[in-house]
Short mmCIF file of C-alpha atoms in Angstrom, two decimals:
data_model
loop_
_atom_site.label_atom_id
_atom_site.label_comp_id
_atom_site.label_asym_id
_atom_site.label_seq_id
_atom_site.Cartn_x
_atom_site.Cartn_y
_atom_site.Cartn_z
CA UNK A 1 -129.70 341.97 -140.25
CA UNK A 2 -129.49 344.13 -143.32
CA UNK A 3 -133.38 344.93 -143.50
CA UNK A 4 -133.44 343.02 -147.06
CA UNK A 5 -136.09 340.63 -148.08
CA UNK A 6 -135.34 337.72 -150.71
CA UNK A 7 -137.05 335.53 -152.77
CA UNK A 8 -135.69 333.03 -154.85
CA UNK A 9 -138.86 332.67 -157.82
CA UNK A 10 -137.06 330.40 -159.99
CA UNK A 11 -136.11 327.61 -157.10
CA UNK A 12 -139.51 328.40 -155.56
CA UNK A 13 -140.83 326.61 -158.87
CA UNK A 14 -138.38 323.71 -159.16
CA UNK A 15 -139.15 323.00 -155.43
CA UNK A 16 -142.96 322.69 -156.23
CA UNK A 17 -142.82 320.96 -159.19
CA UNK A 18 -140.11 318.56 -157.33
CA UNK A 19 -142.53 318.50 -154.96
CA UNK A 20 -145.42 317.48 -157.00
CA UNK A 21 -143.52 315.11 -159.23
CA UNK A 22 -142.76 313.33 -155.75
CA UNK A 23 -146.00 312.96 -154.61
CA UNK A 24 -147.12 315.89 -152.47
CA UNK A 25 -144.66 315.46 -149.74
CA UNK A 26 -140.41 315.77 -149.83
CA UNK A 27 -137.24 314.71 -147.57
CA UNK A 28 -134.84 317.91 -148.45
CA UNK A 29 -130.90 317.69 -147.80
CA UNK A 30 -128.12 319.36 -149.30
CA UNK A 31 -125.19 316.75 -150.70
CA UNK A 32 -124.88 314.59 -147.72
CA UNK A 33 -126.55 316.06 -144.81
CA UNK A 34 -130.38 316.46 -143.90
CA UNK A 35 -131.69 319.28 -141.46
CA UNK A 36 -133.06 316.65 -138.99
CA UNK A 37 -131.72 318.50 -136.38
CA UNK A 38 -134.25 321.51 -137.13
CA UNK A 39 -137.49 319.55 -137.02
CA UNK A 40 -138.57 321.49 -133.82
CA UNK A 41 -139.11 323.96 -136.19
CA UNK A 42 -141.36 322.07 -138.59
CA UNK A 43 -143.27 319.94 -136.46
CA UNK A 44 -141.31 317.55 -135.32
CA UNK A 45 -140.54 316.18 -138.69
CA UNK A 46 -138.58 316.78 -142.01
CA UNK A 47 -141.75 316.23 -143.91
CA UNK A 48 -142.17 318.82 -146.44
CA UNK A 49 -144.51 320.12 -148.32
CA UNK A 50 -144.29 323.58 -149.65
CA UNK A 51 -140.94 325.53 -150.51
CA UNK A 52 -141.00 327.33 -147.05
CA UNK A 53 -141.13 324.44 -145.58
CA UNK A 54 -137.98 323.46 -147.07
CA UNK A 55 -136.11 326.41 -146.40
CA UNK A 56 -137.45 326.78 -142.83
CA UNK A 57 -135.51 323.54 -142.09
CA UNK A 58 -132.52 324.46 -144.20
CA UNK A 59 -131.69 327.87 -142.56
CA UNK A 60 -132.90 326.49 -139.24
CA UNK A 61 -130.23 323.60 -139.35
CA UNK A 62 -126.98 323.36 -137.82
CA UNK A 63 -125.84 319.98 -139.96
CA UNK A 64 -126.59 321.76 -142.89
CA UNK A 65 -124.54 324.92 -141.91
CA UNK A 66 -121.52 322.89 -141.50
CA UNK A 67 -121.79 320.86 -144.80
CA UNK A 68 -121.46 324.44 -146.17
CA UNK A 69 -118.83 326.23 -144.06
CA UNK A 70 -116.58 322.88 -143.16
CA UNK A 71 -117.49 320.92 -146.51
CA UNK A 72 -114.18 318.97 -146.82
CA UNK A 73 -112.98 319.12 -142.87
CA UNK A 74 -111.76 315.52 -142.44
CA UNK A 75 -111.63 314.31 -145.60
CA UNK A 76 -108.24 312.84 -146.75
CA UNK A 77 -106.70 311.79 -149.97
CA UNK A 78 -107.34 311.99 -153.56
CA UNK A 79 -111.16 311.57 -153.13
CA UNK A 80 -111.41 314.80 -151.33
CA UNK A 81 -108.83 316.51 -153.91
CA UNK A 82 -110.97 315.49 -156.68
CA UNK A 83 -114.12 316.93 -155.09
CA UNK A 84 -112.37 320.29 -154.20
CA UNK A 85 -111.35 320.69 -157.62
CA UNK A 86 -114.71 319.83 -159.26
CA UNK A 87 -117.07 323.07 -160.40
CA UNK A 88 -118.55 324.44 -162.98
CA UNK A 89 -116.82 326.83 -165.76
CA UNK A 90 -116.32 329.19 -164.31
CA UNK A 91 -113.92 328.17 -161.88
CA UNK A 92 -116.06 327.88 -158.77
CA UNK A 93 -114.82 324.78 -156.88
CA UNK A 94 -117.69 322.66 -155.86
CA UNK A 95 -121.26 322.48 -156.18
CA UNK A 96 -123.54 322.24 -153.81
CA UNK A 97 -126.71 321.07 -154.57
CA UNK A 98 -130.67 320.39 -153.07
CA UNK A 99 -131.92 317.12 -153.37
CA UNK A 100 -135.66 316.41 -152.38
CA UNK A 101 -136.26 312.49 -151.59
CA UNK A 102 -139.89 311.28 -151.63
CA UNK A 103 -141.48 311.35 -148.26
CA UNK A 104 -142.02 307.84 -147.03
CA UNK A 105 -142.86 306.59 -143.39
CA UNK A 106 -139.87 304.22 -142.72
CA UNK A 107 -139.60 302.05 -139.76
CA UNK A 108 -136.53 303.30 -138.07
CA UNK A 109 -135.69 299.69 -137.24
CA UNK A 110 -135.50 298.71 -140.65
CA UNK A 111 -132.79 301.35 -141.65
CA UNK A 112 -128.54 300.56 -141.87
CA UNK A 113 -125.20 301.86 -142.27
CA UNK A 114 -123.54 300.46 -144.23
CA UNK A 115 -119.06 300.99 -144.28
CA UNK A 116 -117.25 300.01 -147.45
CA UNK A 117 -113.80 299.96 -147.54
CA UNK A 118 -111.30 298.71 -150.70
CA UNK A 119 -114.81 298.16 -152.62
CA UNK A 120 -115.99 295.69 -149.89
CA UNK A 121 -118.40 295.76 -147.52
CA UNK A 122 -116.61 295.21 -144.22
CA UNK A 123 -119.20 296.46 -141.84
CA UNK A 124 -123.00 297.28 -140.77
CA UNK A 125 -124.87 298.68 -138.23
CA UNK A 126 -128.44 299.34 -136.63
CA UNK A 127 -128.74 303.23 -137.97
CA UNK A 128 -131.28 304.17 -134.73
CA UNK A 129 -128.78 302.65 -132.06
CA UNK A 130 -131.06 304.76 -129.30
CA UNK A 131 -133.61 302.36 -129.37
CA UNK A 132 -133.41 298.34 -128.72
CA UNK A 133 -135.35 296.53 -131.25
CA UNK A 134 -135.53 292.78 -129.99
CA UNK A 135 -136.35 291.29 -133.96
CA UNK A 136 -133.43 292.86 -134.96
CA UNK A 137 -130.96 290.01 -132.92
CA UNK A 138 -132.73 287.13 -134.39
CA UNK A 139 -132.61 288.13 -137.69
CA UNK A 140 -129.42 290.05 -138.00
CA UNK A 141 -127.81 287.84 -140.28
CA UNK A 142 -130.35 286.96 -142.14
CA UNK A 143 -130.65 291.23 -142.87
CA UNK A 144 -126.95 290.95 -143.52
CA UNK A 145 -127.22 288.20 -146.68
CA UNK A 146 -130.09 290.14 -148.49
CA UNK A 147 -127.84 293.51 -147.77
CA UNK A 148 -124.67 291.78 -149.29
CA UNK A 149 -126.38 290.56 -152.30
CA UNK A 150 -128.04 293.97 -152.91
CA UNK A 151 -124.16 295.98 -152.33
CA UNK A 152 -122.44 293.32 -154.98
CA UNK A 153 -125.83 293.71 -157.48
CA UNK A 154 -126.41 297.54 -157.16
CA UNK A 155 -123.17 299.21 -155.80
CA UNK A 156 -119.81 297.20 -155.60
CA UNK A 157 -117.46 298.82 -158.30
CA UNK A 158 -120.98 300.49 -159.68
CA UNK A 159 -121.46 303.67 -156.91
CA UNK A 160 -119.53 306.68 -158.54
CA UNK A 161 -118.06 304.34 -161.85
CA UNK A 162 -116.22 302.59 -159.13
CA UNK A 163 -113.43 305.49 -158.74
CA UNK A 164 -114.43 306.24 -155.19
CA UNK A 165 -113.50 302.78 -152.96
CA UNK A 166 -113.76 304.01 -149.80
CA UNK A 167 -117.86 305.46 -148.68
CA UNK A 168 -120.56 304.58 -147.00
CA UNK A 169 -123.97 304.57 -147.36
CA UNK A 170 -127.04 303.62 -145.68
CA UNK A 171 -130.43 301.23 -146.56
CA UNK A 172 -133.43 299.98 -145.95
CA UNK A 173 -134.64 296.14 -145.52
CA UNK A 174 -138.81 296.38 -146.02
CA UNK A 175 -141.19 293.72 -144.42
CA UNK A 176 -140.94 291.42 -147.86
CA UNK A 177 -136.83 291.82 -147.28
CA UNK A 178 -135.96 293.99 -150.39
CA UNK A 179 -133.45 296.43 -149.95
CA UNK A 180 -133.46 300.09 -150.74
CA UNK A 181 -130.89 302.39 -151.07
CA UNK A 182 -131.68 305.43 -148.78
CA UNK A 183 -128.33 308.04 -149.05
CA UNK A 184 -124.32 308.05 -149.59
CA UNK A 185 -121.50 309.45 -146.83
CA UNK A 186 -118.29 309.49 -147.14
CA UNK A 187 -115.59 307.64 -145.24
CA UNK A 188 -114.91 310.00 -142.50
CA UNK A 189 -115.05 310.78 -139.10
CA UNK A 190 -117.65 313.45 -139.59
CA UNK A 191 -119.97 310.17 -140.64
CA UNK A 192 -121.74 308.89 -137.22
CA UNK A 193 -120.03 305.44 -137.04
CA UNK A 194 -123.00 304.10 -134.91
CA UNK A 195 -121.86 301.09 -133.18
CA UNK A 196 -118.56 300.81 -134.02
CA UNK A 197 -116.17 303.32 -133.73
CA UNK A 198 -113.84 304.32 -136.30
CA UNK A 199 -109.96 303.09 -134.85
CA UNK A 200 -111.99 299.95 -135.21
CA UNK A 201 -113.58 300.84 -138.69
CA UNK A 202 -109.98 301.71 -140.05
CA UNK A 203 -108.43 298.36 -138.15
CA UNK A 204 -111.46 296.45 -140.24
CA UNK A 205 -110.38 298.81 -143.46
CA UNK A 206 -106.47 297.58 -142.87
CA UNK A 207 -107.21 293.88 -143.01
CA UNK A 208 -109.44 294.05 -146.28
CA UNK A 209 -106.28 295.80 -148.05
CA UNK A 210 -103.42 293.57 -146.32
CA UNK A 211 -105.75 290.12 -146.64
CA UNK A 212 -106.85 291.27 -149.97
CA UNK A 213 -110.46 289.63 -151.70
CA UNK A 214 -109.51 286.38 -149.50
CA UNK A 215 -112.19 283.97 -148.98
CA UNK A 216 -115.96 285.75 -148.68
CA UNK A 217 -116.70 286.57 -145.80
CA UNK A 218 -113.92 285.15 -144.24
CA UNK A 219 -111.24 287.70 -142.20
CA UNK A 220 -108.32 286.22 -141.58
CA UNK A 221 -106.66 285.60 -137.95
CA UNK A 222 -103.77 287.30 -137.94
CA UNK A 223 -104.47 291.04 -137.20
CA UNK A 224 -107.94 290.60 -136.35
CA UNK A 225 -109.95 293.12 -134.23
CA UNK A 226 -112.37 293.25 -131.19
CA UNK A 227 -115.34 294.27 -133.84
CA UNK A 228 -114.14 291.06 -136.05
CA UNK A 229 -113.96 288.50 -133.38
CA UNK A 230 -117.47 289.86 -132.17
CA UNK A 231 -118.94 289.48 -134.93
CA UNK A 232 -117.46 285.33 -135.47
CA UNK A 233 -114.70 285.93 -137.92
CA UNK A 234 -117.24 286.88 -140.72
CA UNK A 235 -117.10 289.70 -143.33
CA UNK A 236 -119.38 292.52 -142.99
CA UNK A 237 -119.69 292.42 -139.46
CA UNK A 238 -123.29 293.05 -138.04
CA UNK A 239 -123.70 294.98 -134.96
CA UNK A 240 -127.41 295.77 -133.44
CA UNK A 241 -128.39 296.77 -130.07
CA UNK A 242 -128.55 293.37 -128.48
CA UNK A 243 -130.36 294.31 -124.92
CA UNK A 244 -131.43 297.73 -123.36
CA UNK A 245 -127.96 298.21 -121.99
CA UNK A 246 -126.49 298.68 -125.08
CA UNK A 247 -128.61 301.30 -126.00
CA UNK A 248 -126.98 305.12 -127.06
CA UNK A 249 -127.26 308.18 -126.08
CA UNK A 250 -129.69 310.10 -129.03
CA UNK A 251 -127.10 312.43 -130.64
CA UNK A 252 -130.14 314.49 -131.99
CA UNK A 253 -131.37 315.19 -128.24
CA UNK A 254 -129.34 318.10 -128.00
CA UNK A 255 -130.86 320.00 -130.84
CA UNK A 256 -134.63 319.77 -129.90
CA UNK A 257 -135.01 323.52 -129.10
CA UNK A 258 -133.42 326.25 -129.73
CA UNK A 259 -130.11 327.54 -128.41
CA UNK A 260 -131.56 330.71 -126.65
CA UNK A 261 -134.38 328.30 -125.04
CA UNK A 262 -131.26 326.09 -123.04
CA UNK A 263 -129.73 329.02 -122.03
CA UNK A 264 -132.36 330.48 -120.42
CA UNK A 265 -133.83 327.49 -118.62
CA UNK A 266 -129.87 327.41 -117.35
CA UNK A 267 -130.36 330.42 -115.44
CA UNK A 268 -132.95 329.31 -113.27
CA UNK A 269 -132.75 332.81 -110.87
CA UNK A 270 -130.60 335.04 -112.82
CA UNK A 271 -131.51 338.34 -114.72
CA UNK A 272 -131.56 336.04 -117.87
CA UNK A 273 -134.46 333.14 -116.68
CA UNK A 274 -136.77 331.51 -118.36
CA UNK A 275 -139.12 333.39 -115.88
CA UNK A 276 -138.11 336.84 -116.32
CA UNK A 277 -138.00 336.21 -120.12
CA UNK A 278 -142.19 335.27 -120.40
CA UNK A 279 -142.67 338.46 -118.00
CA UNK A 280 -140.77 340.58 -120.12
CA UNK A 281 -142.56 339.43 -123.46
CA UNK A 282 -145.87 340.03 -121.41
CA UNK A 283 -144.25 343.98 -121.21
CA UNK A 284 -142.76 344.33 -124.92
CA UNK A 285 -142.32 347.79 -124.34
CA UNK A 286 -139.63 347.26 -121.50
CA UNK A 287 -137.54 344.86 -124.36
#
């Protein structure tokens, strides 16, 4: 807007030698969201592998806009206080900062959410809920044992010194059944819940803190909810897309194109078609 041109040398170099030290090929995202809703800028993916490639998808995204304008909406309690008041010396609150995740080719089947509440893991869902994946009924619980042994190994009470109880943070089971630990969220609506909702997430959240450690895995009766009972009285409940019914609605769909592309494929006859838009970039003088 301003006519100004930046550059940015010194990140230019820690992004390529990030880069390289990663193999060749980088996931970017700021601290908890990841410009996949700007890979129709970047070929379809969020595969990088230069520094413009990384800020094409940063500037391009939407997600990533709002992690920096609305970076606490939502958030409640001393968790969020703590995080406002962190920041360097100087008194700026909160840092943001760019982390680059090796590029690997993950089978979106294979990937989880995972909802912690009170330091235990009270729920888990199918991250890609548009698509039905039929392996995924049959061995649902078997998926859920290797991811409860890997949260009580690698994160109960571990994941932020154990001050933060409340989070929740997603994985990936591989074809030999080892777990990996893919990204954190917080406890918030702004997290996609998936296939639960969160009334239902908090209900689960409620019985953990009134029933207390309990029995594993058991939840107790009184109080129970829908997502509970569904899921046999057993602690983290499992939900997957069971048939093609059940399938969601891709909340990604809507940010395949640009803005300024929907609105003009809106306006089908108006002065402001799709139509009238290629003519007029045939006639650039006439812009």
């Amino acid at each position: 807007i301003d006519g100004k041109r930046y550059s940015f040398p010194e990140l230019n170099v820690q992004i390529s030698e990030g880069i390289a030290s990663l193999g060749g090929a980088v996931l970017p995202k700021l601290n908890w969201s990841s410009p996949k809703d700007a890979t129709w800028v970047n070929n379809g993916t969020m595969k990088c592998e230069t520094p413009g490639d990384v800020y094409v998808l940063l500037k391009s995204s939407d997600f990533v806009s709002h992690d920096i304008q609305h970076t606490f909406d939502g958030a409640t309690g001393n968790d969020a206080e703590a995080d406002k008041a962190d920041g360097d010396d100087t008194g700026t609150p909160f840092q943001f900062e760019l982390a680059l995740r090796k590029w690997s080719n993950l089978h979106a089947s294979q990937e989880f959410r995972c909802f912690v509440s009170d330091h235990e893991l009270v729920a888990i869902s199918q991250r890609n809920h548009t698509q039905h994946y039929p392996h995924l009924s049959r061995e649902s619980m078997t998926i859920r044992s290797r991811i409860v042994d890997f949260f009580v190994d690698s994160i109960q009470r571990r994941f932020a010194s154990g001050s933060i109880a409340k989070y929740v943070f997603d994985c990936y089971v591989d074809k030999n059944g080892r777990v990996w630990l893919l990204d954190f969220n917080p406890w918030s609506v702004r997290t996609d819940s998936l296939q639960f909702d969160w009334d239902n997430l908090q209900k689960m959240a409620a019985d953990v803190a009134t029933s207390g450690e309990g029995e594993e895995g058991e939840v107790e009766d009184e109080g129970k909810t829908d997502d509970a009972v569904s899921c046999e009285n057993v602690r983290p409940c499992v939900k997957v897309v069971e048939t093609e019914l059940e399938v969601h609605h891709d909340p990604i769909a809507s940010f395949r194109a640009p803005i300024d592309t929907v609105d003009l494929m809106s306006d089908a006859d108006g002065a402001n078609s799709f139509q009238n838009f290629m003519a007029m970039c045939e006639r650039p003088s006439e812009m």
